[in-house]
Structure formats: structure tokens, C-alpha cells
Amino acid sequence: MFDIQEELKKLPDHPGVYLMHDAKDAIIYIGKAVSLRNRVRQYFQSSRNKGAKIEKMVTQIARFEYILTDSELEALVLECNLIKEHRPKYNTMLKDDKTYPYIKVTLGETYPRVLFSRQMKKDKSRYYGPYTSAAAVRDTIDLIRRIYQLRSCSRNLPRDIGKDRPCLNYHIHQCGAPCQGYIRPEEYQKKVRAAMDFLGGRYTPVIRELEEKMAAAAAGLDFEKAAEYRDLLGSVKQIAQKQKMTSFDGEDRDVIALAMDDRDAIVQVFFVREGKLIGREHFQVALGTEDTPGEVTSAFLRQYYAGTPFIPREIMLQTEIGDAAIIENWLSARRGSGCVLRVPKKGSREKLVELAAQNAQMVLTQDRERIRREEGRTIGAAREIAALLDMESIRRMEAYDISNINGFESVGSMVVYEKGRPCRSDYRRFKLRTVTGPDDYASMREVLTRRFAHGMEEREQNRQKQLGEEYGSFTRFPDLILMDGGKGQVNVALEVLDELGLCIPVCGMVKDDHHRTRGLYYQNEEIPIDTHSEGFRLITRIQDEAHRFAIEYHRSLRSREQVHSVLDDIPLIGPERRKALMRRYQSLEAIREAGVESLKEVDAMNERAAESVYRFFHDGGSGSTD
């Protein structure tokens, strides 16, 4: 038994990281401390004003553990790693887990390349970025290759010079073919340096050179070449216009500001590279026990810069943070040179931070409204259905449907909604095994029996293996079963559940004469539902989704059976020739009408196979498409 008060007495006056566990031994909070003794004790002092969130967390702490470090900096690094690994409930958590694209110039090679990269490694390459748009990065790389004709292949040069023919890029004038020795290393390096100037934002020399080449081509009546230079010039100017200049001194900076409500925060980051504002990105942060802007900013810095390879020389903040010195030391160590945190108080830098804060507030306001609407459509709609059926709550709903055409290839569908949203990973479909003919009741009985019997078997296996109850695809049972029909379908479901010893509410979706849901059949009575409510709209979406999923599966089986019945029974026609025939003729009727000479022209077909297909359709073979 873990005695918290006794363990508090044993805490050392030493830097380290502490981990709080709940009764199920899950880690609910991770923190760092200069002195573990002082910091951890603060959580359990009744006289200390901790705030509602910390109070709630403390009531759930069953035990704690700690890891000693040699310094506060080591504690910060360890805290970042552990938070990323365990994602504790009460830590302020960065919800986004993105990697940003870079442009990489492989300067360690004799003939360098310009490449797309999502990692920034300590190698001999030069990296530009990060950028917020992968598409823009690829467009820029494509433009550089067209202007400077730099190679993109992975050949080992100069070792492999002359071993292979030049690739297509050489023939379309997008590579100088160093693989053939057509360009000297010195000349190639000159092009690389010009490309790096371009990536650094020096567009004027490129624009001037392209204008001169365009004029010269036009004067020489080479209008095709002039048009090519004109297009390149337009692309360069477009990229140049996207680079919004700032009034800074050409340094790399990140500008960080936030907006908060009682549950979430939006952190806005502006990326300034070589004095240019090249992009921005916002991040959603779920608030933990840290409530002040400074504490949220500190948590964001630790998590964001632990995961991004690029750290600028300066980071401008909206508000002061308590552990600025230790975070600066950590960032400088990661960067390999100095990194400073600053809170500008006046001038253009302060205005840029204010602009970032305004953007964060705008996103937060928009997100709050969007979330409110989305919750009304999903969680709110589920609450409406629960209230209508006099249930306490509904988290998971499952709906079932049967699809067949005169009993042909009967199939069943199971769709799942959790918190009012489709949970497509839990969708299941069933090909009927025991039912022949169009018997929807018998078909539904088989589907439900297979679904819940399988789930009970998985639960028993989990129990024997001492696994979690929900370990498996069928083990999670719904709070409500929705049937695409009224009393008959509901009674079938209740009978199956009774035979299996399960007690799950079952509700039928009753339709009117126009096949539109008019109410719910529940506990032997029809309950009217407001057709303008979000609950009704959710019921309709679930009903349509179950029907769509069943029809889609039935159509695929029917199509597969039809193709099999005609083509797979033809002598000498296997899977490859069948696919080739369908690609060429698109329909069975077109294959039927094709002559032997036409059939011989199909890929993978020879004369014997073509004659076999022709005889099948014309000499008594089964030509039915049913």
C-alpha cells in the first residue's frame, strides 16, 4: 500500500521529474522540479490555493514516482520525452503532431541535388524552411530544377558517370546531365550557388537574367523559347510576391502568441526566415493544470520544439514565462548555438506579436463556433435521442440493414456511431450463410447472432488470457441497437439478445409510406420524433449509412459473381486475361460482339485464347450475363 504522506517525507531536495499515477496505475501528470521535495509537497498542502483543476487531479493521485537528474535542464529534457510518450490526462497537451517540409540542398555531394525533406539532419546539407505547405515546397523545387537544370536522380556521381543513358529530364531541358559528364563540376556548383541565392530570397538576379533571355529569344525570332522564359519569369515573380517582407534584419525568428478559453488554447506561430514572413500555423492545445498564458506558453515551447528539427535564433513571445532561462539553455543546446526568448514591448516586433495574437483569437472564436455546431449535430443529437427514449446517455449506437435482390447474394451491414459520429473502423459486413431467398427476418437473425456470439466469444478469450474486455473487433457492445424497420425487426433483435443472455436496448426506425422515418419503435410503442430536430437528422444519417454500406457490399458481390459466371468459365481464360478483356471492352456485351481478330489484339491473349472466347459466346457456350 502506497502511503502518500510517508513517501512525501522521503522526497529528496534534488532536481528531477515526478510522475503522478491514479488508482489504475495510469500516469495522469508529469512535471519537472528544481527541488522534488518542495514541488511535489505543494500538491498535497491543504492551505495552498491550487485551483480547481489541480484540486481535481490531486484527488485522483494514488501514488507518485520520481526520477532524479543532475540539473534542471536534464529534468526539462526528460519531462518532454515522458510527456510525449505517455500523454498524461492533466498535462497541457499540444494536439497537433505535424512534421514540416524543408528544402534540402545536398552540399556533401560533388553534384548536389535540391530535395524535399521532412527531417533536418546534422549532415553536410543546407536546409531551407520549415514551410507550411508541402505543395508550395514541391512547386519551388520544380521551378529551381527548370531554371538551373539541377539533377534529381540518386546516381552516385562521379563514380557512375557514363554508365547509363541520360534520363528524360535531360531531354526536356530540366537537367544538365552530369551523369554523362556533359557539365563540369565547377560549372554545376555555380548553378547550385545561384539556386541557393534564390532559396535565400534573392530573386532580382534571376528575374533580370530571365528577362534578358526572353528578350534575346524574341529578337532572334525563337518565340517558343521566349514563351518558355516568359512562363519561368511568371513563376519566379509569383513566388517572390508570396514572400511578405518584414522590417527585421534578415534573421530567422518564430513569433508565438495565444488565445485561451476555459478548455482550450490556440497558439499561433509566425515563421520568419531570413527576414521574410514565409508562413504561419496554428496549434490547438488542450489545457491541463496550467491555466495562465505564461504556463501554457511554456508547455507549448517544450513540446513543440522537442519535435521540430529547426530552431530559430530568436523566439518572440506574447508574455513572460517563469522558466525562460532554462528553456533558452535547452533550445540553445538543441540548436547548437544561441537561441533567445524575447517579449517585445514596442515597435514593429510588438505589432507582429499582436498580429499573431489577433490571429489566434480569430481561430479560437471560429473553432468555438464550429465545435458548438458540430457538438449539436453529434453529441447533442445523441443526447436528444437518449432523452426521447428515457435513457441516461447513449455513447455507442449500432445499426443493421439487409440487402438482396430476390434473395440473390443476401448481405448484412453493421454501422457504428460513437458520440454521434461514424466510427468506420468498426463497420462490419456479413455474407449470409444459412438463409436462401428474400427472408429479411431470418437474415437479420443470422447477422445479429453472428455479431454478438462472436463478441461474447472474444470477451471470454480475453478473460482467459487476462486481456482487457474490449480487446478485439466485436467485444464492444452498443448502448443502443437501431433496426431499419418497426416491430418485426425489433422483435427479431430482442429474441436474439434474449437467447444470448444479453440486455441491450433495441429501437426500430419506423418509416412512412414514402419510406421516410416518421418515428421510433421502442418498448412496444411508437414514439413520434420532431423531424426538424438534430436527433432526427442523426437517425436519418445512421439509417442512410447502414443502407449505403449494405448496398455497396451487395453490389460488389453481385458484380463479382456476374463477371465470374461468364468469363471465369471460359477455357484458357484466367485472372490476367479476364482483366485484360474487361479493360479493353468495358462490358460483357462488347466481348460477346468482338471477333477473333479483335480478341487477338488484347494484351496477354493469343490465337487459341481468342478462339476460345469467341466459341464460348457463339458455339453454344453460356452467354448469359445474369
mmCIF file of C-alpha atoms in Angstrom, residues 271-574:
data_model
loop_
_atom_site.group_PDB
_atom_site.id
_atom_site.type_symbol
_atom_site.label_atom_id
_atom_site.label_comp_id
_atom_site.label_asym_id
_atom_site.label_seq_id
_atom_site.Cartn_x
_atom_site.Cartn_y
_atom_site.Cartn_z
ATOM 1 C CA PHE A 271 7.625 31.721 -39.287
ATOM 2 C CA VAL A 272 10.111 34.463 -40.214
ATOM 3 C CA ARG A 273 13.039 33.210 -42.264
ATOM 4 C CA GLU A 274 15.863 35.490 -43.365
ATOM 5 C CA GLY A 275 13.679 38.473 -42.537
ATOM 6 C CA LYS A 276 10.658 37.246 -44.505
ATOM 7 C CA LEU A 277 7.366 36.077 -43.103
ATOM 8 C CA ILE A 278 7.083 32.847 -45.082
ATOM 9 C CA GLY A 279 4.046 31.331 -43.377
ATOM 10 C CA ARG A 280 2.060 30.750 -40.247
ATOM 11 C CA GLU A 281 0.448 27.845 -38.459
ATOM 12 C CA HIS A 282 -1.899 27.467 -35.515
ATOM 13 C CA PHE A 283 -1.938 24.682 -32.944
ATOM 14 C CA GLN A 284 -4.741 23.552 -30.676
ATOM 15 C CA VAL A 285 -3.695 22.919 -27.074
ATOM 16 C CA ALA A 286 -5.857 21.055 -24.554
ATOM 17 C CA LEU A 287 -5.471 22.788 -21.205
ATOM 18 C CA GLY A 288 -4.284 20.786 -18.226
ATOM 19 C CA THR A 289 -3.499 22.055 -14.760
ATOM 20 C CA GLU A 290 -1.617 25.072 -16.158
ATOM 21 C CA ASP A 291 -4.088 27.926 -16.520
ATOM 22 C CA THR A 292 -2.068 31.105 -17.054
ATOM 23 C CA PRO A 293 -0.901 32.223 -20.513
ATOM 24 C CA GLY A 294 2.714 32.020 -19.360
ATOM 25 C CA GLU A 295 2.384 28.422 -18.183
ATOM 26 C CA VAL A 296 0.569 27.368 -21.371
ATOM 27 C CA THR A 297 3.235 29.092 -23.493
ATOM 28 C CA SER A 298 5.989 27.306 -21.558
ATOM 29 C CA ALA A 299 4.315 23.921 -22.055
ATOM 30 C CA PHE A 300 3.862 24.632 -25.769
ATOM 31 C CA LEU A 301 7.526 25.602 -26.224
ATOM 32 C CA ARG A 302 8.735 22.415 -24.540
ATOM 33 C CA GLN A 303 6.516 20.127 -26.627
ATOM 34 C CA TYR A 304 6.712 21.903 -29.982
ATOM 35 C CA TYR A 305 10.481 22.413 -30.096
ATOM 36 C CA ALA A 306 11.103 18.875 -28.812
ATOM 37 C CA GLY A 307 9.543 17.634 -32.064
ATOM 38 C CA THR A 308 10.712 20.110 -34.725
ATOM 39 C CA PRO A 309 14.253 19.891 -36.110
ATOM 40 C CA PHE A 310 14.597 23.610 -36.868
ATOM 41 C CA ILE A 311 15.083 26.094 -34.018
ATOM 42 C CA PRO A 312 15.491 29.781 -34.945
ATOM 43 C CA ARG A 313 17.929 32.186 -33.367
ATOM 44 C CA GLU A 314 15.129 34.174 -31.710
ATOM 45 C CA ILE A 315 11.641 33.335 -30.487
ATOM 46 C CA MET A 316 9.352 36.293 -29.773
ATOM 47 C CA LEU A 317 6.652 35.673 -27.174
ATOM 48 C CA GLN A 318 3.470 37.421 -26.169
ATOM 49 C CA THR A 319 4.034 37.008 -22.424
ATOM 50 C CA GLU A 320 6.844 36.309 -19.968
ATOM 51 C CA ILE A 321 7.349 32.711 -18.807
ATOM 52 C CA GLY A 322 8.763 31.620 -15.472
ATOM 53 C CA ASP A 323 11.307 29.112 -16.773
ATOM 54 C CA ALA A 324 12.611 31.222 -19.666
ATOM 55 C CA ALA A 325 16.291 30.800 -18.717
ATOM 56 C CA ILE A 326 16.203 27.008 -18.582
ATOM 57 C CA ILE A 327 14.214 26.764 -21.842
ATOM 58 C CA GLU A 328 16.699 29.107 -23.537
ATOM 59 C CA ASN A 329 19.565 26.848 -22.420
ATOM 60 C CA TRP A 330 17.736 23.772 -23.687
ATOM 61 C CA LEU A 331 16.892 25.355 -27.064
ATOM 62 C CA SER A 332 20.458 26.632 -27.483
ATOM 63 C CA ALA A 333 21.801 23.143 -26.801
ATOM 64 C CA ARG A 334 19.431 21.623 -29.354
ATOM 65 C CA ARG A 335 20.239 24.306 -31.923
ATOM 66 C CA GLY A 336 23.997 24.125 -31.417
ATOM 67 C CA SER A 337 24.209 27.894 -30.973
ATOM 68 C CA GLY A 338 22.395 30.625 -29.088
ATOM 69 C CA CYS A 339 18.604 30.900 -29.009
ATOM 70 C CA VAL A 340 16.901 33.692 -27.089
ATOM 71 C CA LEU A 341 13.315 34.231 -25.915
ATOM 72 C CA ARG A 342 12.088 37.814 -26.051
ATOM 73 C CA VAL A 343 8.848 39.629 -25.201
ATOM 74 C CA PRO A 344 8.918 42.796 -27.352
ATOM 75 C CA LYS A 345 7.458 45.896 -25.704
ATOM 76 C CA LYS A 346 7.332 48.361 -28.586
ATOM 77 C CA GLY A 347 7.842 48.900 -32.281
ATOM 78 C CA SER A 348 7.281 46.593 -35.234
ATOM 79 C CA ARG A 349 8.184 43.464 -33.276
ATOM 80 C CA GLU A 350 5.432 44.112 -30.722
ATOM 81 C CA LYS A 351 2.964 44.750 -33.562
ATOM 82 C CA LEU A 352 3.857 41.426 -35.153
ATOM 83 C CA VAL A 353 3.241 39.621 -31.844
ATOM 84 C CA GLU A 354 -0.100 41.441 -31.551
ATOM 85 C CA LEU A 355 -0.967 40.335 -35.069
ATOM 86 C CA ALA A 356 -0.213 36.721 -34.125
ATOM 87 C CA ALA A 357 -2.429 37.107 -31.028
ATOM 88 C CA GLN A 358 -5.287 38.508 -33.138
ATOM 89 C CA ASN A 359 -4.997 35.533 -35.498
ATOM 90 C CA ALA A 360 -5.036 33.119 -32.560
ATOM 91 C CA GLN A 361 -8.178 34.773 -31.151
ATOM 92 C CA MET A 362 -9.877 34.616 -34.541
ATOM 93 C CA VAL A 363 -9.134 30.887 -34.880
ATOM 94 C CA LEU A 364 -10.312 30.221 -31.324
ATOM 95 C CA THR A 365 -13.589 32.070 -31.946
ATOM 96 C CA GLN A 366 -14.164 30.254 -35.222
ATOM 97 C CA ASP A 367 -13.282 26.904 -33.676
ATOM 98 C CA ARG A 368 -15.581 27.517 -30.725
ATOM 99 C CA GLU A 369 -18.484 28.207 -33.069
ATOM 100 C CA ARG A 370 -17.612 25.263 -35.291
ATOM 101 C CA ILE A 371 -17.278 22.937 -32.292
ATOM 102 C CA ARG A 372 -20.594 24.185 -30.904
ATOM 103 C CA ARG A 373 -22.331 23.413 -34.195
ATOM 104 C CA GLU A 374 -20.588 20.053 -34.549
ATOM 105 C CA GLU A 375 -21.462 19.044 -30.991
ATOM 106 C CA GLY A 376 -25.083 19.940 -31.687
ATOM 107 C CA ARG A 377 -25.058 17.617 -34.708
ATOM 108 C CA THR A 378 -23.312 14.782 -32.899
ATOM 109 C CA ILE A 379 -23.178 14.660 -29.099
ATOM 110 C CA GLY A 380 -26.209 16.933 -28.764
ATOM 111 C CA ALA A 381 -28.197 14.796 -31.211
ATOM 112 C CA ALA A 382 -27.276 11.637 -29.280
ATOM 113 C CA ARG A 383 -28.479 13.330 -26.092
ATOM 114 C CA GLU A 384 -31.794 14.158 -27.786
ATOM 115 C CA ILE A 385 -32.290 10.508 -28.760
ATOM 116 C CA ALA A 386 -31.413 9.372 -25.220
ATOM 117 C CA ALA A 387 -33.946 11.799 -23.741
ATOM 118 C CA LEU A 388 -36.597 10.661 -26.221
ATOM 119 C CA LEU A 389 -36.085 7.019 -25.170
ATOM 120 C CA ASP A 390 -35.742 7.925 -21.477
ATOM 121 C CA MET A 391 -32.172 6.630 -21.379
ATOM 122 C CA GLU A 392 -29.460 8.183 -19.232
ATOM 123 C CA SER A 393 -26.968 8.513 -22.078
ATOM 124 C CA ILE A 394 -26.007 6.971 -25.417
ATOM 125 C CA ARG A 395 -22.355 6.776 -26.412
ATOM 126 C CA ARG A 396 -22.314 3.949 -28.981
ATOM 127 C CA MET A 397 -25.075 3.044 -31.448
ATOM 128 C CA GLU A 398 -25.098 0.189 -33.942
ATOM 129 C CA ALA A 399 -27.470 -0.021 -36.915
ATOM 130 C CA TYR A 400 -28.132 -3.020 -39.181
ATOM 131 C CA ASP A 401 -29.579 -3.475 -42.657
ATOM 132 C CA ILE A 402 -30.098 -6.325 -45.150
ATOM 133 C CA SER A 403 -29.659 -6.059 -48.918
ATOM 134 C CA ASN A 404 -30.625 -8.561 -51.630
ATOM 135 C CA ILE A 405 -32.368 -8.811 -54.986
ATOM 136 C CA ASN A 406 -34.902 -11.644 -54.889
ATOM 137 C CA GLY A 407 -32.700 -13.430 -52.393
ATOM 138 C CA PHE A 408 -29.592 -13.271 -54.591
ATOM 139 C CA GLU A 409 -26.370 -12.818 -52.585
ATOM 140 C CA SER A 410 -28.084 -11.613 -49.394
ATOM 141 C CA VAL A 411 -25.761 -9.488 -47.269
ATOM 142 C CA GLY A 412 -25.984 -7.671 -43.974
ATOM 143 C CA SER A 413 -24.348 -4.440 -42.825
ATOM 144 C CA MET A 414 -23.427 -3.126 -39.400
ATOM 145 C CA VAL A 415 -22.544 0.543 -38.986
ATOM 146 C CA VAL A 416 -21.346 2.118 -35.758
ATOM 147 C CA TYR A 417 -21.732 5.664 -34.431
ATOM 148 C CA GLU A 418 -19.919 6.885 -31.325
ATOM 149 C CA LYS A 419 -20.761 10.247 -29.774
ATOM 150 C CA GLY A 420 -22.890 10.916 -32.838
ATOM 151 C CA ARG A 421 -20.048 10.374 -35.318
ATOM 152 C CA PRO A 422 -19.464 7.412 -37.646
ATOM 153 C CA CYS A 423 -16.799 5.018 -36.361
ATOM 154 C CA ARG A 424 -15.913 3.455 -39.715
ATOM 155 C CA SER A 425 -13.138 1.253 -38.358
ATOM 156 C CA ASP A 426 -15.849 -0.694 -36.500
ATOM 157 C CA TYR A 427 -18.137 -1.164 -39.525
ATOM 158 C CA ARG A 428 -18.711 -4.828 -40.407
ATOM 159 C CA ARG A 429 -20.424 -6.656 -43.246
ATOM 160 C CA PHE A 430 -21.843 -10.167 -43.403
ATOM 161 C CA LYS A 431 -22.403 -12.531 -46.303
ATOM 162 C CA LEU A 432 -25.407 -14.651 -45.369
ATOM 163 C CA ARG A 433 -24.636 -18.358 -44.920
ATOM 164 C CA THR A 434 -27.849 -20.048 -43.767
ATOM 165 C CA VAL A 435 -30.631 -18.068 -45.458
ATOM 166 C CA THR A 436 -31.850 -18.652 -49.012
ATOM 167 C CA GLY A 437 -34.424 -16.429 -50.624
ATOM 168 C CA PRO A 438 -35.623 -12.924 -49.656
ATOM 169 C CA ASP A 439 -36.262 -13.506 -45.929
ATOM 170 C CA ASP A 440 -35.207 -10.301 -44.158
ATOM 171 C CA TYR A 441 -36.216 -11.514 -40.686
ATOM 172 C CA ALA A 442 -34.185 -14.732 -40.949
ATOM 173 C CA SER A 443 -31.292 -12.790 -42.490
ATOM 174 C CA MET A 444 -31.310 -10.260 -39.639
ATOM 175 C CA ARG A 445 -31.440 -13.087 -37.095
ATOM 176 C CA GLU A 446 -28.296 -14.630 -38.603
ATOM 177 C CA VAL A 447 -26.421 -11.322 -38.728
ATOM 178 C CA LEU A 448 -27.211 -10.377 -35.122
ATOM 179 C CA THR A 449 -26.486 -13.873 -33.829
ATOM 180 C CA ARG A 450 -23.106 -13.962 -35.543
ATOM 181 C CA ARG A 451 -22.217 -10.451 -34.404
ATOM 182 C CA PHE A 452 -22.997 -10.860 -30.696
ATOM 183 C CA ALA A 453 -21.994 -14.530 -30.372
ATOM 184 C CA HIS A 454 -18.613 -13.610 -31.847
ATOM 185 C CA GLY A 455 -18.330 -10.701 -29.414
ATOM 186 C CA MET A 456 -19.108 -12.941 -26.424
ATOM 187 C CA GLU A 457 -16.517 -15.484 -27.580
ATOM 188 C CA GLU A 458 -13.880 -12.741 -27.851
ATOM 189 C CA ARG A 459 -14.740 -11.457 -24.387
ATOM 190 C CA GLU A 460 -14.346 -14.951 -22.935
ATOM 191 C CA GLN A 461 -11.000 -15.401 -24.686
ATOM 192 C CA ASN A 462 -9.862 -12.048 -23.308
ATOM 193 C CA ARG A 463 -10.918 -13.074 -19.817
ATOM 194 C CA GLN A 464 -8.942 -16.327 -20.043
ATOM 195 C CA LYS A 465 -5.886 -14.509 -21.382
ATOM 196 C CA GLN A 466 -6.339 -11.731 -18.800
ATOM 197 C CA LEU A 467 -6.647 -9.115 -21.507
ATOM 198 C CA GLY A 468 -8.870 -6.029 -21.445
ATOM 199 C CA GLU A 469 -12.563 -6.622 -22.040
ATOM 200 C CA GLU A 470 -12.539 -4.512 -25.205
ATOM 201 C CA TYR A 471 -9.530 -6.208 -26.797
ATOM 202 C CA GLY A 472 -10.955 -7.403 -30.135
ATOM 203 C CA SER A 473 -13.091 -6.265 -33.055
ATOM 204 C CA PHE A 474 -16.501 -7.394 -31.737
ATOM 205 C CA THR A 475 -16.119 -7.056 -27.958
ATOM 206 C CA ARG A 476 -17.515 -3.533 -27.683
ATOM 207 C CA PHE A 477 -21.294 -3.759 -27.349
ATOM 208 C CA PRO A 478 -23.589 -0.811 -28.123
ATOM 209 C CA ASP A 479 -25.695 1.263 -25.750
ATOM 210 C CA LEU A 480 -28.477 1.163 -28.364
ATOM 211 C CA ILE A 481 -29.264 -1.035 -31.365
ATOM 212 C CA LEU A 482 -31.096 0.637 -34.250
ATOM 213 C CA MET A 483 -33.092 -1.557 -36.634
ATOM 214 C CA ASP A 484 -34.083 -0.441 -40.121
ATOM 215 C CA GLY A 485 -37.740 -1.297 -39.559
ATOM 216 C CA GLY A 486 -40.514 -1.425 -36.987
ATOM 217 C CA LYS A 487 -41.976 -4.035 -34.660
ATOM 218 C CA GLY A 488 -40.960 -7.137 -36.634
ATOM 219 C CA GLN A 489 -37.266 -6.258 -36.887
ATOM 220 C CA VAL A 490 -37.133 -5.095 -33.258
ATOM 221 C CA ASN A 491 -38.659 -8.383 -32.021
ATOM 222 C CA VAL A 492 -36.125 -10.410 -34.025
ATOM 223 C CA ALA A 493 -33.294 -8.476 -32.379
ATOM 224 C CA LEU A 494 -34.785 -8.857 -28.885
ATOM 225 C CA GLU A 495 -35.186 -12.612 -29.399
ATOM 226 C CA VAL A 496 -31.535 -12.987 -30.429
ATOM 227 C CA LEU A 497 -30.323 -10.947 -27.449
ATOM 228 C CA ASP A 498 -32.557 -12.944 -25.084
ATOM 229 C CA GLU A 499 -31.187 -16.257 -26.420
ATOM 230 C CA LEU A 500 -27.635 -14.992 -25.836
ATOM 231 C CA GLY A 501 -28.437 -13.622 -22.379
ATOM 232 C CA LEU A 502 -27.740 -10.004 -23.324
ATOM 233 C CA CYS A 503 -29.706 -6.925 -22.299
ATOM 234 C CA ILE A 504 -29.256 -4.126 -24.846
ATOM 235 C CA PRO A 505 -31.989 -1.607 -25.753
ATOM 236 C CA VAL A 506 -33.352 -2.047 -29.289
ATOM 237 C CA CYS A 507 -35.104 0.688 -31.224
ATOM 238 C CA GLY A 508 -36.794 0.475 -34.630
ATOM 239 C CA MET A 509 -36.759 3.262 -37.203
ATOM 240 C CA VAL A 510 -40.368 3.353 -38.416
ATOM 241 C CA LYS A 511 -40.961 4.632 -41.963
ATOM 242 C CA ASP A 512 -43.973 6.255 -43.587
ATOM 243 C CA ASP A 513 -45.497 5.415 -46.991
ATOM 244 C CA HIS A 514 -42.729 7.404 -48.705
ATOM 245 C CA HIS A 515 -40.002 5.344 -46.973
ATOM 246 C CA ARG A 516 -39.056 8.258 -44.712
ATOM 247 C CA THR A 517 -38.528 7.828 -40.975
ATOM 248 C CA ARG A 518 -41.550 9.095 -39.107
ATOM 249 C CA GLY A 519 -40.809 7.844 -35.589
ATOM 250 C CA LEU A 520 -39.085 5.325 -33.348
ATOM 251 C CA TYR A 521 -40.486 1.973 -32.192
ATOM 252 C CA TYR A 522 -39.282 1.337 -28.643
ATOM 253 C CA GLN A 523 -40.613 -0.864 -25.848
ATOM 254 C CA ASN A 524 -43.768 -1.816 -27.791
ATOM 255 C CA GLU A 525 -44.830 1.699 -28.701
ATOM 256 C CA GLU A 526 -44.179 4.140 -31.496
ATOM 257 C CA ILE A 527 -42.579 7.370 -30.318
ATOM 258 C CA PRO A 528 -43.021 10.418 -32.561
ATOM 259 C CA ILE A 529 -39.911 12.475 -33.290
ATOM 260 C CA ASP A 530 -39.530 16.092 -34.330
ATOM 261 C CA THR A 531 -38.426 15.915 -37.964
ATOM 262 C CA HIS A 532 -36.625 19.270 -37.620
ATOM 263 C CA SER A 533 -34.502 18.183 -34.637
ATOM 264 C CA GLU A 534 -30.823 17.236 -34.676
ATOM 265 C CA GLY A 535 -31.779 13.873 -33.177
ATOM 266 C CA PHE A 536 -33.988 13.112 -36.188
ATOM 267 C CA ARG A 537 -31.243 14.181 -38.587
ATOM 268 C CA LEU A 538 -28.771 11.869 -36.831
ATOM 269 C CA ILE A 539 -31.234 8.939 -37.031
ATOM 270 C CA THR A 540 -31.652 9.620 -40.762
ATOM 271 C CA ARG A 541 -27.876 9.747 -41.311
ATOM 272 C CA ILE A 542 -27.401 6.448 -39.496
ATOM 273 C CA GLN A 543 -30.245 4.835 -41.452
ATOM 274 C CA ASP A 544 -28.858 6.055 -44.787
ATOM 275 C CA GLU A 545 -25.343 4.931 -43.876
ATOM 276 C CA ALA A 546 -26.469 1.401 -42.939
ATOM 277 C CA HIS A 547 -28.404 1.159 -46.207
ATOM 278 C CA ARG A 548 -25.493 2.546 -48.270
ATOM 279 C CA PHE A 549 -22.982 0.174 -46.671
ATOM 280 C CA ALA A 550 -25.187 -2.875 -47.326
ATOM 281 C CA ILE A 551 -25.978 -1.866 -50.922
ATOM 282 C CA GLU A 552 -22.304 -1.180 -51.651
ATOM 283 C CA TYR A 553 -21.274 -4.637 -50.417
ATOM 284 C CA HIS A 554 -24.133 -6.344 -52.241
ATOM 285 C CA ARG A 555 -23.265 -4.554 -55.477
ATOM 286 C CA SER A 556 -19.620 -5.613 -55.264
ATOM 287 C CA LEU A 557 -20.572 -9.258 -54.690
ATOM 288 C CA ARG A 558 -23.156 -9.197 -57.460
ATOM 289 C CA SER A 559 -20.702 -7.645 -59.917
ATOM 290 C CA ARG A 560 -18.034 -10.164 -58.963
ATOM 291 C CA GLU A 561 -20.482 -13.054 -59.420
ATOM 292 C CA GLN A 562 -21.637 -11.789 -62.803
ATOM 293 C CA VAL A 563 -18.109 -11.463 -64.127
ATOM 294 C CA HIS A 564 -17.214 -14.879 -62.742
ATOM 295 C CA SER A 565 -20.251 -16.598 -64.234
ATOM 296 C CA VAL A 566 -19.344 -15.528 -67.767
ATOM 297 C CA LEU A 567 -15.587 -15.098 -68.052
ATOM 298 C CA ASP A 568 -14.033 -17.438 -65.499
ATOM 299 C CA ASP A 569 -15.775 -20.431 -67.038
ATOM 300 C CA ILE A 570 -14.176 -19.874 -70.475
ATOM 301 C CA PRO A 571 -11.345 -22.338 -71.194
ATOM 302 C CA LEU A 572 -7.863 -20.746 -71.317
ATOM 303 C CA ILE A 573 -9.106 -17.542 -69.596
ATOM 304 C CA GLY A 574 -7.513 -16.945 -66.233
#
